[in-house]
CSV table of C-alpha atoms in Angstrom, one decimal:
chain,number,residue,atom,x,y,z
A,292,MET,CA,146.7,259.9,275.1
A,293,ASN,CA,145.0,257.0,277.1
A,294,ARG,CA,144.2,257.2,281.1
A,295,GLN,CA,145.9,256.0,283.5
A,296,TRP,CA,145.9,253.4,286.7
A,297,LEU,CA,147.6,254.0,290.1
A,298,GLN,CA,147.8,250.9,291.7
A,299,VAL,CA,148.8,251.1,295.5
A,300,ASP,CA,150.1,248.1,297.5
A,301,MET,CA,150.0,249.1,301.1
A,302,ALA,CA,151.6,245.6,302.4
A,303,THR,CA,155.0,246.1,300.1
A,304,LEU,CA,154.6,250.0,300.2
A,305,THR,CA,154.5,250.0,296.5
A,306,THR,CA,153.3,251.9,293.8
A,307,THR,CA,152.5,251.2,290.0
A,308,MET,CA,151.6,253.4,287.4
A,309,LYS,CA,150.1,251.5,284.1
A,310,GLU,CA,147.7,252.5,281.3
A,311,LEU,CA,144.0,251.7,282.1
A,312,PRO,CA,143.1,248.6,280.3
A,313,ASP,CA,140.7,248.8,276.9
A,314,ALA,CA,137.8,247.4,279.0
A,315,TYR,CA,137.7,250.3,281.4
A,316,GLN,CA,138.4,253.2,279.2
A,317,LEU,CA,134.9,254.3,278.6
A,318,LEU,CA,134.5,254.3,282.1
A,319,GLY,CA,134.4,256.6,284.9
A,320,GLY,CA,133.5,257.7,288.7
A,321,ARG,CA,130.8,254.7,289.5
A,322,GLY,CA,130.8,252.5,286.7
A,323,LEU,CA,134.8,252.3,287.1
A,324,THR,CA,135.1,252.1,291.2
A,325,SER,CA,132.2,249.3,291.1
A,326,ARG,CA,133.7,247.4,288.3
A,327,ILE,CA,136.8,247.1,289.4
A,328,ILE,CA,135.6,245.7,293.0
A,329,ALA,CA,133.5,243.5,291.4
A,330,GLU,CA,136.6,241.8,289.6
A,331,GLN,CA,138.9,242.0,292.2
A,332,VAL,CA,137.2,241.8,295.4
A,333,PRO,CA,136.5,238.6,296.6
A,334,PRO,CA,132.8,238.4,297.4
A,335,ARG,CA,133.2,237.1,301.2
A,336,CYS,CA,136.2,239.2,302.4
A,337,HIS,CA,135.8,240.8,305.4
A,338,PRO,CA,135.2,244.6,304.3
A,339,LEU,CA,138.0,245.9,306.8
A,340,ASP,CA,140.0,242.8,305.3
A,341,ARG,CA,143.2,243.5,303.6
A,342,ASP,CA,141.8,241.7,300.6
A,343,ASN,CA,139.3,244.5,300.3
A,344,VAL,CA,140.5,247.4,297.8
A,345,LEU,CA,139.4,251.2,297.9
A,346,VAL,CA,139.1,252.4,294.6
A,347,ILE,CA,139.2,256.4,293.3
A,348,ALA,CA,138.1,257.3,290.0
A,349,PRO,CA,137.2,260.9,288.8
A,350,GLY,CA,133.9,261.3,286.5
A,351,LEU,CA,134.1,261.1,282.9
A,352,LEU,CA,133.5,265.1,282.6
A,353,ALA,CA,135.8,265.7,285.3
A,354,GLY,CA,137.6,268.9,284.5
A,355,THR,CA,136.1,270.0,282.3
A,356,LYS,CA,133.5,273.4,282.2
A,357,ALA,CA,130.4,270.9,282.2
A,358,SER,CA,128.3,272.1,285.5
A,359,SER,CA,128.4,270.3,288.3
A,360,CYS,CA,130.9,267.2,286.9
A,361,SER,CA,133.9,267.3,288.8
A,362,ARG,CA,132.7,264.7,291.4
A,363,LEU,CA,134.5,262.0,293.0
A,364,SER,CA,133.8,258.5,293.4
A,365,ILE,CA,135.4,256.4,295.8
A,366,GLY,CA,134.2,252.9,296.5
A,367,ALA,CA,135.2,249.5,298.3
A,368,LYS,CA,133.0,246.6,299.9
A,369,SER,CA,131.2,248.6,302.4
A,370,PRO,CA,131.5,247.6,306.1
A,371,LEU,CA,128.0,248.7,306.4
A,372,THR,CA,126.3,247.0,304.0
A,373,ASN,CA,128.4,244.1,303.2
A,374,THR,CA,128.2,244.9,299.5
A,375,ILE,CA,129.6,247.0,296.8
A,376,LYS,CA,129.5,250.5,297.7
A,377,GLU,CA,129.9,253.6,295.8
A,378,SER,CA,130.3,257.2,297.3
A,379,ASN,CA,131.2,260.4,296.1
A,380,ALA,CA,132.2,263.8,296.7
A,381,GLY,CA,132.7,267.4,295.5
A,382,GLY,CA,135.8,269.5,295.7
A,383,ILE,CA,138.8,270.2,293.8
A,384,SER,CA,140.3,266.4,293.8
A,385,ALA,CA,138.1,264.8,290.8
A,386,GLY,CA,139.4,267.8,288.7
A,387,LYS,CA,142.8,267.7,289.8
A,388,LEU,CA,143.1,263.9,288.8
A,389,ALA,CA,141.5,264.2,285.4
A,390,ARG,CA,143.8,267.1,284.5
A,391,MET,CA,146.4,264.7,285.6
A,392,GLY,CA,145.3,261.8,283.2
A,393,LEU,CA,144.2,259.6,285.9
A,394,ALA,CA,141.2,257.6,285.6
A,395,ALA,CA,141.5,255.8,288.7
A,396,ILE,CA,143.5,254.7,292.0
A,397,THR,CA,143.2,251.4,293.9
A,398,ILE,CA,144.7,251.0,297.5
A,399,GLU,CA,145.1,247.4,298.4
A,400,GLY,CA,146.7,245.0,301.1
A,401,ALA,CA,147.7,246.9,304.7
A,402,ALA,CA,150.5,248.6,306.4
A,403,PRO,CA,152.7,246.0,307.5
A,404,GLU,CA,153.0,248.3,310.7
A,405,ASP,CA,149.9,250.2,312.1
A,406,SER,CA,150.7,253.3,311.6
A,407,PRO,CA,149.6,256.3,309.4
A,408,TYR,CA,150.8,256.8,305.8
A,409,LEU,CA,150.3,259.5,303.2
A,410,LEU,CA,150.2,259.1,299.6
A,411,TYR,CA,151.6,261.8,297.4
A,412,ILE,CA,150.9,262.0,294.0
A,413,SER,CA,152.0,264.4,290.9
A,414,SER,CA,152.7,263.9,287.6
A,415,ASN,CA,156.4,262.8,287.9
A,416,GLU,CA,156.0,260.5,291.1
A,417,GLN,CA,154.0,258.9,293.4
A,418,LYS,CA,155.3,257.8,296.8
A,419,LEU,CA,154.1,256.9,300.1
A,420,LEU,CA,155.1,258.4,303.6
A,421,GLN,CA,155.3,257.5,307.2
A,422,VAL,CA,153.4,260.5,308.8
A,423,PRO,CA,152.9,259.5,312.8
A,424,LYS,CA,152.3,263.1,313.6
A,425,LEU,CA,149.1,262.9,312.0
A,426,ARG,CA,147.8,259.9,314.0
A,427,TYR,CA,144.4,260.5,315.3
A,428,LYS,CA,144.4,264.3,313.9
A,429,GLY,CA,140.9,265.6,312.6
A,430,VAL,CA,140.3,266.3,309.3
A,431,TYR,CA,140.8,270.0,309.5
A,432,GLU,CA,144.4,270.0,311.1
A,433,VAL,CA,145.6,267.2,309.4
A,434,THR,CA,144.6,269.6,306.0
A,435,LYS,CA,145.9,272.5,307.5
A,436,ARG,CA,149.1,271.0,308.1
A,437,LEU,CA,149.2,269.1,304.9
A,438,LEU,CA,148.8,272.6,302.8
A,439,GLN,CA,151.6,274.4,304.6
A,440,GLN,CA,153.9,271.4,303.5
A,441,TYR,CA,152.0,270.7,300.0
A,442,PRO,CA,150.8,274.5,298.8
A,443,ASN,CA,148.2,274.2,296.1
A,444,THR,CA,147.4,270.7,296.4
A,445,ALA,CA,143.9,269.1,296.8
A,446,VAL,CA,143.9,266.5,300.2
A,447,ILE,CA,141.3,263.5,300.6
A,448,CYS,CA,142.2,262.4,304.3
A,449,ILE,CA,140.4,260.7,307.2
A,450,GLY,CA,139.9,261.6,310.8
A,451,PRO,CA,140.3,259.4,313.7
A,452,ALA,CA,137.2,257.7,313.2
A,453,GLY,CA,138.3,256.4,310.3
A,454,GLU,CA,141.6,255.3,311.9
A,455,ARG,CA,139.6,253.6,314.4
A,456,ARG,CA,137.7,251.5,311.7
A,457,MET,CA,134.3,253.0,312.7
A,458,THR,CA,132.3,251.6,310.2
A,459,ALA,CA,130.4,254.9,309.7
A,460,ALA,CA,133.6,257.1,309.2
A,461,GLY,CA,133.7,259.2,305.8
A,462,ILE,CA,136.5,260.6,303.6
A,463,ALA,CA,136.9,264.1,303.6
A,464,THR,CA,138.6,266.3,300.2
A,465,THR,CA,139.1,269.9,300.2
A,466,ASP,CA,137.1,272.2,298.4
A,467,ILE,CA,138.0,275.6,296.1
A,468,ASP,CA,138.8,277.3,299.4
A,469,ASP,CA,141.5,274.5,301.0
A,470,VAL,CA,138.5,273.4,303.6
A,471,PRO,CA,138.2,269.5,303.8
A,472,SER,CA,134.3,270.3,303.6
A,473,ARG,CA,133.5,268.1,300.9
A,474,TYR,CA,132.7,264.1,302.1
A,475,ALA,CA,132.2,260.7,300.7
A,476,GLY,CA,130.0,260.0,303.6
A,477,ARG,CA,128.0,256.8,302.7
A,478,GLY,CA,129.1,253.2,303.8
A,479,GLY,CA,131.6,253.5,306.0
A,480,LEU,CA,134.5,254.2,303.6
A,481,GLY,CA,136.7,256.1,305.5
A,482,ALA,CA,136.9,253.0,307.8
A,483,VAL,CA,137.9,250.8,305.0
A,484,MET,CA,140.8,253.9,304.3
A,485,GLY,CA,141.4,253.6,307.8
A,486,SER,CA,141.6,249.9,307.7
A,487,LYS,CA,145.0,250.4,304.7
A,488,CYS,CA,146.5,252.5,306.9
A,489,LEU,CA,146.1,255.6,304.7
A,490,LYS,CA,145.8,258.6,306.7
A,491,ALA,CA,146.0,261.0,303.9
A,492,ILE,CA,145.9,261.6,299.8
A,493,ILE,CA,147.9,264.6,298.0
A,494,ILE,CA,147.1,265.4,294.6
A,495,ASP,CA,149.4,268.1,293.3
A,496,ASP,CA,148.8,268.4,289.5
A,497,VAL,CA,151.5,271.7,288.9
A,498,GLY,CA,152.2,271.3,285.2
A,499,SER,CA,149.2,269.1,284.4
A,500,ARG,CA,147.2,270.7,281.5
A,501,PRO,CA,143.7,271.4,281.0
A,502,ILE,CA,141.3,269.5,279.3
């Protein structure tokens, strides 16, 4: 089965699942995030502008039993360097995405209302939900609240720094103990996620198959 690509348009609050193009099928992680950014992001756009694209991709061996290979790559044009940036994190998100057959998630545009949104991803549906009660909450509180509502999932989220577009903000992901202790900390990509008005992502891999 070919891997899938989830495209999220925050401007229209729509999601589209499509098959990953053949040209991308042998890419994963940093190679895939950087390739998509190079091809889709206008080189002269401001990193916090709606034209920038946030790309999330598990490595090629994520979800397998290969040691230390379930890494999650997050890429965009960096607000710190103004160039293509990839930052990666450990935790459980990459393995869950891989088991669901998801090779990449791209997040483009910006929400029409300056209100935080949650992206929920499962094998059966993908949807955006407003989460005003999570506005300016820290990543530990966000994770605790979301896991009460969506148990046995992985959480990717930002804190107040990302929402305020602070250019050193990172993106947190949960570990095997459901703690948001793993960070994609380089390049200020939390600010890019905040510029999209995306507060958090839930990855629900219930029903997925082992790799």
